[in-house]
Coordinates of C-alpha atoms in Angstrom, one line a residue:
Chain A
M964 CA -38.4 79.2 -4.5
S965 CA -35.3 78.0 -2.6
G966 CA -34.4 75.9 -5.6
Q967 CA -34.3 79.0 -7.8
A968 CA -32.2 81.0 -5.4
A969 CA -29.6 78.1 -5.2
A970 CA -29.4 77.5 -8.9
P971 CA -26.8 80.1 -10.0
V972 CA -24.4 79.0 -7.2
V973 CA -24.7 75.4 -8.4
A974 CA -24.3 76.3 -12.0
K975 CA -21.2 78.4 -11.3
E976 CA -19.5 75.6 -9.4
A977 CA -20.5 72.6 -11.4
A978 CA -20.7 73.7 -15.1
P979 CA -19.7 77.2 -15.9
V980 CA -19.2 76.4 -19.5
S981 CA -22.8 75.2 -20.2
E982 CA -24.4 78.2 -18.5
P983 CA -26.2 80.2 -21.2
R984 CA -24.7 83.7 -21.8
P985 CA -27.1 86.2 -20.4
G986 CA -26.9 88.5 -23.4
R987 CA -28.0 85.8 -25.9
R988 CA -31.4 86.3 -27.3
I989 CA -33.4 83.6 -29.0
R990 CA -35.6 84.8 -31.8
L991 CA -38.8 83.1 -32.9
L992 CA -38.8 81.6 -36.4
N993 CA -41.6 83.7 -37.6
S994 CA -40.9 86.9 -35.7
A995 CA -42.5 90.0 -36.9
V996 CA -40.8 92.3 -39.4
P997 CA -41.2 96.1 -39.2
A998 CA -43.8 97.5 -41.7
R999 CA -41.3 99.7 -43.5
R1000 CA -38.9 96.8 -44.1
V1001 CA -41.7 94.8 -45.5
W1002 CA -42.4 97.5 -48.1
V1003 CA -38.7 97.7 -49.0
L1004 CA -38.6 94.0 -49.5
R1005 CA -41.8 94.1 -51.6
A1006 CA -40.3 96.8 -53.8
L1007 CA -37.1 94.8 -54.1
S1008 CA -39.1 91.8 -55.2
V1009 CA -40.4 93.6 -58.3
L1010 CA -37.6 96.1 -59.0
G1011 CA -34.7 93.5 -58.5
P1012 CA -35.5 91.3 -61.5
L1013 CA -36.4 94.4 -63.5
A1014 CA -33.0 95.9 -62.8
A1015 CA -31.3 92.6 -63.7
W1016 CA -33.2 92.5 -67.0
W1017 CA -32.3 96.0 -67.8
A1018 CA -28.6 95.4 -66.9
L1019 CA -28.4 92.2 -68.9
S1020 CA -29.9 93.8 -72.1
A1021 CA -27.8 97.0 -71.6
S1022 CA -24.6 95.0 -71.3
G1023 CA -24.9 93.8 -74.9
L1024 CA -24.1 90.2 -73.9
V1025 CA -27.4 88.9 -75.2
N1026 CA -28.7 89.4 -78.8
P1027 CA -31.6 91.9 -78.5
T1028 CA -33.7 89.6 -80.8
F1029 CA -33.7 87.1 -78.0
L1030 CA -33.9 89.5 -75.0
P1031 CA -35.2 92.9 -75.9
S1032 CA -34.5 95.8 -73.6
P1033 CA -37.3 97.1 -71.2
A1034 CA -37.5 100.2 -73.3
A1035 CA -38.1 98.2 -76.5
V1036 CA -40.8 96.2 -74.8
W1037 CA -42.5 99.3 -73.5
A1038 CA -42.4 100.7 -77.1
A1039 CA -43.9 97.5 -78.5
G1040 CA -46.6 97.6 -75.9
T1041 CA -47.6 101.2 -76.5
D1042 CA -47.4 100.5 -80.2
M1043 CA -49.9 97.7 -79.9
A1044 CA -52.1 99.7 -77.6
A1045 CA -52.1 102.6 -80.0
S1046 CA -53.1 100.4 -83.0
G1047 CA -55.9 98.9 -81.0
T1048 CA -55.0 95.3 -81.3
L1049 CA -54.1 95.1 -77.7
W1050 CA -57.6 96.0 -76.6
T1051 CA -59.4 93.6 -79.0
D1052 CA -57.1 90.8 -77.8
L1053 CA -57.5 91.8 -74.2
T1054 CA -61.3 91.9 -74.4
A1055 CA -61.3 88.6 -76.3
S1056 CA -59.3 86.9 -73.6
L1057 CA -61.1 88.5 -70.7
G1058 CA -64.5 87.5 -72.2
R1059 CA -63.3 83.9 -72.3
I1060 CA -62.1 83.8 -68.8
G1061 CA -65.2 85.6 -67.6
L1062 CA -67.6 83.2 -69.2
G1063 CA -65.5 80.0 -68.5
F1064 CA -64.7 80.8 -64.9
V1065 CA -68.3 81.8 -64.0
L1066 CA -69.5 78.5 -65.6
A1067 CA -66.8 76.5 -63.7
V1068 CA -67.8 78.2 -60.4
L1069 CA -71.5 77.6 -61.1
I1070 CA -70.8 73.9 -61.6
S1071 CA -68.2 73.3 -59.0
V1072 CA -69.5 75.2 -56.0
P1073 CA -72.9 73.4 -55.7
L1074 CA -71.2 70.1 -56.5
G1075 CA -68.4 70.6 -53.9
F1076 CA -70.9 71.9 -51.4
T1077 CA -73.0 68.8 -51.8
M1078 CA -70.0 66.5 -51.5
G1079 CA -68.8 68.3 -48.4
A1080 CA -72.2 68.3 -46.7
L1081 CA -73.5 64.8 -47.6
P1082 CA -71.3 61.8 -47.1
W1083 CA -73.2 59.8 -49.7
A1084 CA -72.5 62.4 -52.3
Q1085 CA -68.8 62.3 -51.3
A1086 CA -68.7 58.6 -51.7
L1087 CA -70.4 58.8 -55.1
L1088 CA -68.4 61.6 -56.6
E1089 CA -65.0 61.7 -55.0
P1090 CA -63.4 58.7 -56.9
V1091 CA -64.4 59.9 -60.3
I1092 CA -63.5 63.6 -59.8
G1093 CA -60.3 62.6 -58.0
L1094 CA -59.3 60.7 -61.1
L1095 CA -60.5 63.3 -63.7
R1096 CA -58.5 65.9 -61.8
Y1097 CA -55.3 64.1 -62.8
L1098 CA -56.0 64.2 -66.5
P1099 CA -54.2 67.3 -67.9
A1100 CA -56.8 69.6 -69.3
S1101 CA -54.4 70.6 -72.1
A1102 CA -54.4 67.0 -73.4
F1103 CA -58.1 67.5 -74.1
I1104 CA -57.5 70.3 -76.6
P1105 CA -57.4 68.0 -79.7
L1106 CA -60.6 66.2 -78.5
L1107 CA -62.3 69.5 -77.8
I1108 CA -61.5 70.8 -81.2
I1109 CA -62.9 67.7 -82.8
W1110 CA -66.1 67.9 -80.7
L1111 CA -66.6 71.7 -80.6
G1112 CA -64.6 73.1 -83.5
I1113 CA -62.1 75.9 -83.1
G1114 CA -64.6 78.5 -82.1
E1115 CA -65.3 80.0 -78.6
A1116 CA -66.9 76.8 -77.3
S1117 CA -63.7 74.7 -77.3
K1118 CA -61.7 77.4 -75.5
V1119 CA -64.4 77.9 -72.8
A1120 CA -64.7 74.2 -72.4
L1121 CA -61.0 73.8 -71.9
L1122 CA -61.1 76.4 -69.2
V1123 CA -64.0 74.8 -67.5
L1124 CA -62.4 71.4 -67.7
G1125 CA -59.2 72.7 -66.2
V1126 CA -60.8 74.4 -63.2
V1127 CA -64.0 72.5 -62.4
F1128 CA -62.5 69.4 -60.8
F1129 CA -60.0 71.2 -58.6
N1130 CA -62.5 73.7 -57.4
T1131 CA -65.1 71.0 -56.6
L1132 CA -62.7 69.1 -54.4
M1133 CA -61.3 72.2 -52.7
T1134 CA -64.8 73.5 -52.0
A1135 CA -65.8 70.1 -50.6
D1136 CA -62.8 70.2 -48.3
V1137 CA -63.7 73.7 -47.0
V1138 CA -67.3 72.6 -46.4
R1139 CA -66.2 69.5 -44.5
Q1140 CA -64.2 71.7 -42.1
V1141 CA -67.3 73.2 -40.5
P1142 CA -67.1 72.2 -36.8
R1143 CA -69.4 69.3 -35.9
R1144 CA -70.3 71.1 -32.6
L1145 CA -71.7 74.1 -34.6
L1146 CA -73.9 71.7 -36.7
E1147 CA -75.1 70.0 -33.5
V1148 CA -75.9 73.3 -31.7
S1149 CA -77.8 74.5 -34.8
A1150 CA -79.9 71.4 -34.8
T1151 CA -80.8 71.9 -31.1
L1152 CA -81.8 75.5 -32.0
G1153 CA -84.5 74.2 -34.3
A1154 CA -82.7 74.5 -37.7
G1155 CA -83.5 71.8 -40.2
R1156 CA -80.9 70.4 -42.7
L1157 CA -81.7 73.0 -45.4
R1158 CA -81.5 75.8 -42.9
V1159 CA -78.2 74.5 -41.4
A1160 CA -76.8 74.3 -45.0
S1161 CA -77.8 77.8 -46.0
R1162 CA -77.4 79.7 -42.7
V1163 CA -74.5 77.8 -41.0
V1164 CA -72.4 75.8 -43.4
F1165 CA -72.5 78.3 -46.3
P1166 CA -71.5 81.4 -44.4
Y1167 CA -68.9 79.5 -42.4
A1168 CA -67.3 78.0 -45.6
L1169 CA -67.7 81.1 -47.8
P1170 CA -64.2 82.7 -47.1
G1171 CA -62.6 79.4 -47.7
M1172 CA -64.5 78.9 -51.0
I1173 CA -63.3 82.3 -52.2
D1174 CA -59.8 81.2 -51.3
A1175 CA -60.2 78.1 -53.5
M1176 CA -61.6 80.3 -56.3
R1177 CA -58.6 82.6 -56.1
V1178 CA -56.2 79.7 -56.5
N1179 CA -58.2 78.3 -59.4
A1180 CA -58.6 81.7 -61.1
A1181 CA -54.9 81.6 -61.7
A1182 CA -55.2 78.3 -63.4
A1183 CA -58.2 79.5 -65.4
W1184 CA -56.2 82.5 -66.7
N1185 CA -53.4 80.1 -67.8
F1186 CA -55.8 77.9 -69.6
V1187 CA -57.2 80.8 -71.6
V1188 CA -53.8 81.7 -72.9
V1189 CA -52.9 78.0 -73.6
A1190 CA -56.2 77.6 -75.6
E1191 CA -55.4 80.7 -77.6
L1192 CA -51.9 79.6 -78.4
I1193 CA -53.2 76.5 -80.1
A1194 CA -56.2 77.6 -82.1
A1195 CA -57.6 81.1 -82.2
T1196 CA -57.9 84.2 -84.3
S1197 CA -57.9 86.7 -81.4
G1198 CA -56.7 86.9 -77.8
L1199 CA -53.5 87.5 -76.0
G1200 CA -52.3 83.9 -76.6
Y1201 CA -53.0 84.2 -80.3
R1202 CA -51.0 87.5 -80.4
I1203 CA -48.0 85.7 -78.9
T1204 CA -48.0 83.1 -81.7
R1205 CA -48.4 85.8 -84.3
A1206 CA -45.4 87.7 -82.8
Q1207 CA -43.4 84.5 -82.8
R1208 CA -43.8 84.0 -86.5
F1209 CA -42.2 87.4 -87.1
L1210 CA -39.6 87.0 -84.4
Q1211 CA -41.1 90.0 -82.5
T1212 CA -39.8 89.1 -79.1
D1213 CA -40.4 92.6 -77.8
R1214 CA -44.1 92.1 -78.5
I1215 CA -44.1 88.7 -76.8
F1216 CA -42.6 90.2 -73.8
A1217 CA -45.1 93.1 -73.8
I1218 CA -48.0 90.6 -73.9
L1219 CA -46.5 88.5 -71.1
V1220 CA -46.3 91.6 -69.0
V1221 CA -50.0 92.3 -69.8
I1222 CA -51.0 88.8 -68.9
G1223 CA -49.1 89.1 -65.6
L1224 CA -50.8 92.4 -64.8
I1225 CA -54.2 91.0 -65.5
G1226 CA -53.5 88.0 -63.4
L1227 CA -52.4 90.2 -60.5
T1228 CA -55.6 92.3 -60.9
I1229 CA -57.8 89.2 -60.7
D1230 CA -55.9 88.0 -57.6
V1231 CA -56.1 91.3 -55.8
T1232 CA -59.8 91.6 -56.6
L1233 CA -60.6 88.2 -55.2
R1234 CA -58.3 88.9 -52.2
L1235 CA -60.2 92.1 -51.4
L1236 CA -63.5 90.2 -51.7
R1237 CA -62.2 87.6 -49.4
T1238 CA -61.2 90.1 -46.8
R1239 CA -64.5 91.8 -47.0
V1240 CA -66.6 88.6 -46.7
G1241 CA -64.3 87.0 -44.1
R1242 CA -63.9 90.0 -41.8
W1243 CA -65.0 87.7 -38.9
T1244 CA -62.1 85.3 -39.5
A1245 CA -59.5 88.0 -38.5
Chain B
M1047 CA -91.7 68.8 -18.0
T1048 CA -90.6 65.5 -16.7
L1049 CA -87.6 63.8 -18.3
R1050 CA -87.4 60.0 -18.1
L1051 CA -84.7 57.6 -19.1
D1052 CA -86.1 54.2 -19.4
G1053 CA -83.6 51.3 -19.6
V1054 CA -81.2 53.4 -21.7
S1055 CA -77.9 52.0 -22.8
K1056 CA -75.5 53.2 -25.5
E1057 CA -72.8 51.3 -27.5
F1058 CA -70.7 53.0 -30.1
A1059 CA -68.9 49.8 -30.8
P1060 CA -70.8 46.5 -30.4
G1061 CA -70.1 44.8 -27.1
T1062 CA -68.6 47.8 -25.4
P1063 CA -71.4 49.8 -23.8
V1064 CA -70.6 53.4 -22.8
L1065 CA -73.8 53.7 -20.8
A1066 CA -75.8 50.7 -19.5
D1067 CA -79.3 50.3 -17.9
L1068 CA -79.9 53.9 -17.0
D1069 CA -83.3 54.5 -15.3
L1070 CA -83.7 58.0 -14.3
T1071 CA -86.5 60.5 -13.7
I1072 CA -85.9 64.2 -13.5
A1073 CA -88.7 66.5 -12.2
P1074 CA -89.7 69.8 -13.8
G1075 CA -87.4 72.6 -12.7
E1076 CA -84.8 70.4 -11.1
F1077 CA -81.1 71.3 -11.3
V1078 CA -79.2 68.1 -11.7
C1079 CA -75.4 67.8 -11.9
V1080 CA -73.7 64.8 -13.4
V1081 CA -70.2 63.9 -12.3
G1082 CA -67.9 61.0 -13.0
A1083 CA -64.4 60.0 -14.0
S1084 CA -63.5 60.5 -17.6
G1085 CA -64.8 57.6 -19.6
S1086 CA -68.0 57.4 -17.6
G1087 CA -70.1 58.5 -20.5
K1088 CA -71.3 61.8 -19.0
S1089 CA -71.3 63.7 -22.3
T1090 CA -72.9 60.8 -24.1
L1091 CA -75.8 61.0 -21.6
L1092 CA -76.3 64.6 -22.6
S1093 CA -76.1 63.7 -26.3
L1094 CA -78.8 61.1 -25.8
V1095 CA -81.1 63.6 -24.1
A1096 CA -80.3 66.3 -26.7
G1097 CA -81.3 63.7 -29.4
L1098 CA -78.0 64.0 -31.2
T1099 CA -77.4 60.3 -30.9
P1100 CA -80.0 57.6 -30.5
P1101 CA -79.8 55.1 -27.5
T1102 CA -78.9 51.5 -28.4
T1103 CA -81.6 50.2 -26.2
G1104 CA -84.3 51.9 -24.1
R1105 CA -86.0 55.2 -24.5
V1106 CA -85.6 58.9 -23.6
L1107 CA -89.0 60.4 -22.8
L1108 CA -89.9 64.0 -22.4
D1109 CA -93.3 64.3 -20.8
G1110 CA -94.0 60.8 -22.0
E1111 CA -93.0 61.6 -25.6
E1112 CA -90.0 59.7 -27.0
V1113 CA -87.0 61.8 -28.1
T1114 CA -86.1 61.0 -31.6
G1115 CA -83.9 63.9 -32.6
P1116 CA -82.6 67.3 -31.6
G1117 CA -85.1 70.1 -30.9
P1118 CA -85.4 73.6 -29.6
E1119 CA -87.2 72.4 -26.4
R1120 CA -83.8 70.9 -25.3
G1121 CA -81.2 73.7 -25.4
L1122 CA -77.5 72.7 -25.4
V1123 CA -74.3 74.5 -24.4
F1124 CA -70.9 72.9 -25.0
Q1125 CA -67.6 73.5 -23.2
T1126 CA -66.3 75.4 -26.3
P1127 CA -68.9 78.1 -27.0
S1128 CA -69.5 77.1 -30.7
L1129 CA -70.9 80.5 -31.6
Y1130 CA -71.5 81.6 -35.2
P1131 CA -68.4 83.7 -35.6
W1132 CA -69.8 85.8 -38.5
R1133 CA -72.9 86.8 -36.6
S1134 CA -73.0 89.6 -33.9
V1135 CA -73.8 88.6 -30.3
A1136 CA -77.4 89.7 -30.8
R1137 CA -77.8 87.7 -34.0
N1138 CA -76.2 84.6 -32.4
V1139 CA -78.9 84.7 -29.7
A1140 CA -81.5 85.3 -32.4
F1141 CA -80.6 82.2 -34.4
G1142 CA -83.1 79.8 -32.8
L1143 CA -85.9 82.4 -32.9
E1144 CA -85.3 82.8 -36.6
S1145 CA -85.5 79.1 -37.1
L1146 CA -88.8 79.0 -35.2
G1147 CA -90.1 81.8 -37.4
V1148 CA -90.6 84.4 -34.6
P1149 CA -91.4 87.8 -36.1
R1150 CA -88.6 90.4 -36.1
A1151 CA -90.0 92.7 -33.5
R1152 CA -90.7 90.0 -30.9
R1153 CA -87.3 88.5 -31.7
E1154 CA -85.4 91.7 -31.0
E1155 CA -87.4 92.3 -27.8
R1156 CA -86.6 88.8 -26.6
V1157 CA -82.9 89.0 -27.6
G1158 CA -82.6 92.3 -25.7
R1159 CA -84.1 90.8 -22.6
L1160 CA -81.8 87.7 -22.7
L1161 CA -78.7 89.8 -23.2
E1162 CA -79.8 91.9 -20.2
E1163 CA -80.2 88.6 -18.2
V1164 CA -76.6 87.4 -19.0
G1165 CA -75.2 90.9 -18.7
L1166 CA -74.1 91.5 -22.3
A1167 CA -76.5 94.2 -23.4
S1168 CA -73.6 96.6 -24.2
L1169 CA -72.0 94.0 -26.5
A1170 CA -75.0 93.2 -28.6
A1171 CA -73.3 94.4 -31.8
A1172 CA -69.9 92.8 -31.2
L1173 CA -68.6 89.8 -33.1
P1174 CA -67.8 86.7 -30.9
G1175 CA -64.1 86.8 -31.8
R1176 CA -63.8 90.0 -29.8
L1177 CA -65.3 88.5 -26.6
S1178 CA -63.5 86.7 -23.7
G1179 CA -64.1 83.1 -23.0
G1180 CA -66.6 83.8 -20.2
Q1181 CA -68.5 86.3 -22.4
Q1182 CA -68.7 83.8 -25.2
Q1183 CA -70.2 81.3 -22.9
R1184 CA -72.8 83.8 -21.7
V1185 CA -73.8 84.3 -25.4
A1186 CA -74.1 80.5 -25.8
I1187 CA -76.3 80.3 -22.7
A1188 CA -78.5 83.2 -23.9
R1189 CA -78.7 81.6 -27.3
A1190 CA -79.9 78.3 -25.8
L1191 CA -82.4 80.1 -23.6
A1192 CA -83.9 82.0 -26.5
C1193 CA -86.0 79.1 -27.6
S1194 CA -87.5 78.8 -24.1
P1195 CA -86.2 75.2 -23.7
R1196 CA -87.9 73.0 -21.2
V1197 CA -84.5 71.4 -20.5
L1198 CA -81.2 73.2 -20.6
L1199 CA -78.2 70.8 -21.2
L1200 CA -74.8 72.0 -20.2
D1201 CA -71.8 70.0 -21.2
E1202 CA -68.9 71.1 -18.9
P1203 CA -69.8 74.7 -19.8
F1204 CA -67.2 76.3 -17.5
G1205 CA -64.4 73.8 -17.9
A1206 CA -62.2 76.0 -20.0
L1207 CA -62.6 79.2 -17.9
D1208 CA -60.3 80.6 -15.2
V1209 CA -61.4 80.3 -11.6
Q1210 CA -62.8 83.8 -11.1
T1211 CA -64.8 83.8 -14.3
K1212 CA -66.0 80.3 -13.5
E1213 CA -67.4 81.5 -10.1
D1214 CA -69.1 84.4 -11.9
M1215 CA -70.7 82.0 -14.3
Q1216 CA -71.8 79.7 -11.6
L1217 CA -73.7 82.5 -9.9
L1218 CA -75.1 83.5 -13.3
I1219 CA -76.4 80.1 -14.2
R1220 CA -78.0 79.8 -10.7
Q1221 CA -79.7 83.2 -11.3
V1222 CA -80.8 82.2 -14.8
W1223 CA -82.2 78.9 -13.5
Q1224 CA -84.2 80.7 -10.8
D1225 CA -85.4 83.3 -13.3
V1226 CA -86.5 81.1 -16.1
A1227 CA -87.5 78.1 -14.1
T1228 CA -86.3 75.5 -16.6
T1229 CA -84.9 72.1 -15.8
V1230 CA -81.0 72.1 -16.0
I1231 CA -78.8 69.1 -16.5
M1232 CA -75.2 69.9 -16.2
V1233 CA -72.2 67.6 -16.8
T1234 CA -69.0 68.7 -15.0
H1235 CA -65.8 67.1 -13.7
D1236 CA -65.7 69.7 -10.9
V1237 CA -67.3 68.2 -7.8
E1238 CA -67.4 71.5 -5.9
E1239 CA -69.3 73.1 -8.8
A1240 CA -71.7 70.1 -9.0
I1241 CA -72.6 70.4 -5.3
F1242 CA -72.8 74.2 -5.4
L1243 CA -75.1 74.3 -8.3
G1244 CA -77.1 71.1 -8.2
Q1245 CA -80.1 70.2 -6.1
R1246 CA -79.2 66.7 -7.0
V1247 CA -75.9 65.1 -8.0
L1248 CA -75.6 62.0 -10.0
V1249 CA -72.3 60.1 -9.8
L1250 CA -71.6 57.9 -12.8
S1251 CA -69.5 54.7 -12.6
C1252 CA -67.2 53.7 -15.4
D1253 CA -67.1 50.8 -18.0
P1254 CA -70.0 51.0 -18.6
G1255 CA -71.4 54.1 -17.2
R1256 CA -74.2 53.5 -14.6
I1257 CA -75.6 55.6 -11.9
A1258 CA -73.4 54.8 -8.9
R1259 CA -75.0 57.3 -6.6
D1260 CA -78.0 59.6 -6.7
L1261 CA -77.4 62.3 -4.0
V1262 CA -79.8 65.0 -2.9
V1263 CA -77.9 68.1 -2.0
G1264 CA -79.4 69.2 1.3
L1265 CA -78.3 72.8 1.1
P1266 CA -80.7 75.8 1.1
R1267 CA -82.0 76.8 -2.3
A1268 CA -80.5 80.2 -2.0
R1269 CA -76.7 79.7 -2.0
S1270 CA -73.7 82.1 -1.9
L1271 CA -70.1 81.4 -2.6
E1272 CA -69.4 81.3 1.1
D1273 CA -71.5 78.2 1.4
K1274 CA -68.7 76.4 -0.4
R1275 CA -66.9 76.5 3.0
S1276 CA -69.6 75.2 5.2
T1277 CA -69.1 71.9 7.0
E1278 CA -72.1 70.4 5.3
F1279 CA -70.8 71.4 1.9
L1280 CA -67.3 70.1 2.6
A1281 CA -68.6 66.8 3.9
L1282 CA -70.8 66.2 0.8
R1283 CA -67.9 67.2 -1.4
A1284 CA -65.5 64.7 0.2
E1285 CA -68.1 62.0 -0.1
V1286 CA -68.6 62.6 -3.9
E1287 CA -64.9 63.0 -4.5
D1288 CA -64.2 59.7 -2.8
L1289 CA -66.8 58.0 -5.1
V1290 CA -65.4 59.6 -8.3
R1291 CA -61.8 58.7 -7.2
A1292 CA -62.7 55.1 -6.5
E1293 CA -64.3 54.9 -10.0
H1294 CA -61.3 56.5 -11.6
R1295 CA -58.9 54.0 -9.9
A1296 CA -61.1 51.0 -10.8
H1297 CA -61.1 52.3 -14.4
Q1298 CA -57.3 52.7 -14.5
A1299 CA -56.9 49.2 -13.1
R1300 CA -59.0 47.8 -15.9
V1301 CA -57.0 49.4 -18.8

């Protein structure tokens, strides 16, 4: 107490320069931003690049064959939608990601769960999966075409190959993070290993597993388009290569926008699911 | 139930025992507090009784039967509540009963009574994340009691609580002990708490942990917070604190 009272006197006499100015405020690095400003920034994030694109194409500095105007891209998009090709391509691509991603999840979640829960499974599987993960899935395209032909199977296989290893390791990581204390307490409450796995580990890890799926769904969507770019007779990727042949950059742009919007939809859907399932983590 | 430790020792690394040559008998319905400097293996002792880790030598016996793994007849409460964060308070308490296959109606009735006992009936539907530290610990105690354990093991259960909450919890656990008539073994670093709650206080020595002193607390069975200021209480407290301090100093001198 007495030290506090004496402090200003000492500071004044000894070191007036180093005394902090009373009006100076120190702000936290991650201090909160008002909600309205957040929405302004979000709008800016989308509208800014759009405006830049519009300004650049309107200035006439760039040949419209290389950079079509937003209006031309919109026209190309509605044109494709009206002729119906957009819908057949869209359903073809969505069918592939739907099948491939579900397969990848069905393989990787049980595998990752086992690895995370059982140390021996971890020791058995982690080295090989850790290695396979570093082989680029796209490099398997020629092999997949030789093995499976240019039909649906090779495209779905590419998607599975590109997603399954990452999702397995990420699932295993999430499962390993279940607190040891929680497992011990469950055992003292009479729960056997299977019960602990299904009633404790699974619900605890579920939000994290959905997070992993969300990250890997983006990769899956990329792989669908890559597969279609190389060998396909339908799909959004195929439509891009067609448009390239005829130098229809407006169509390429329109398809890229569609791909982006679908990706966003997948992301938002999984994010909503995550929020719903993981209400307790808030 | 009688709990017996028969020549129990525990080494996590070969050659450095955490606990050595423990011989101990705890009678049915006793409230035993275990104190000791950090590094005396207090928590390891509870893990052994809980069956979460096997002894290196010796045996832990419950009514003559050797403990080989965790089980619902030995309930456990940790310092951090370790609740199931996605389950409501009521469903946390119900977890053990579900494991034991108790039918729903009887489960709900028992959970309701336990929440009444720990004073949380109004929060039955809340998620643990909404509760204070003391409330969470009440849920953990109710959850452990749900399986009607013959021994209740408490590992520094009030160590993370503020002083007032801690006193509330001390009174609660005394009440619970008298109501359900189970054996309680409680590890704590708080000597005052140990004497206030225990009928018996075990002081552990360090390197390796052994029973340095086995004290009977000669205070009346019915105790109130005022008893913490009685001369008897204070004398006993000073005696135990001196013992723990001496062990702590000796431990510091060795490392």
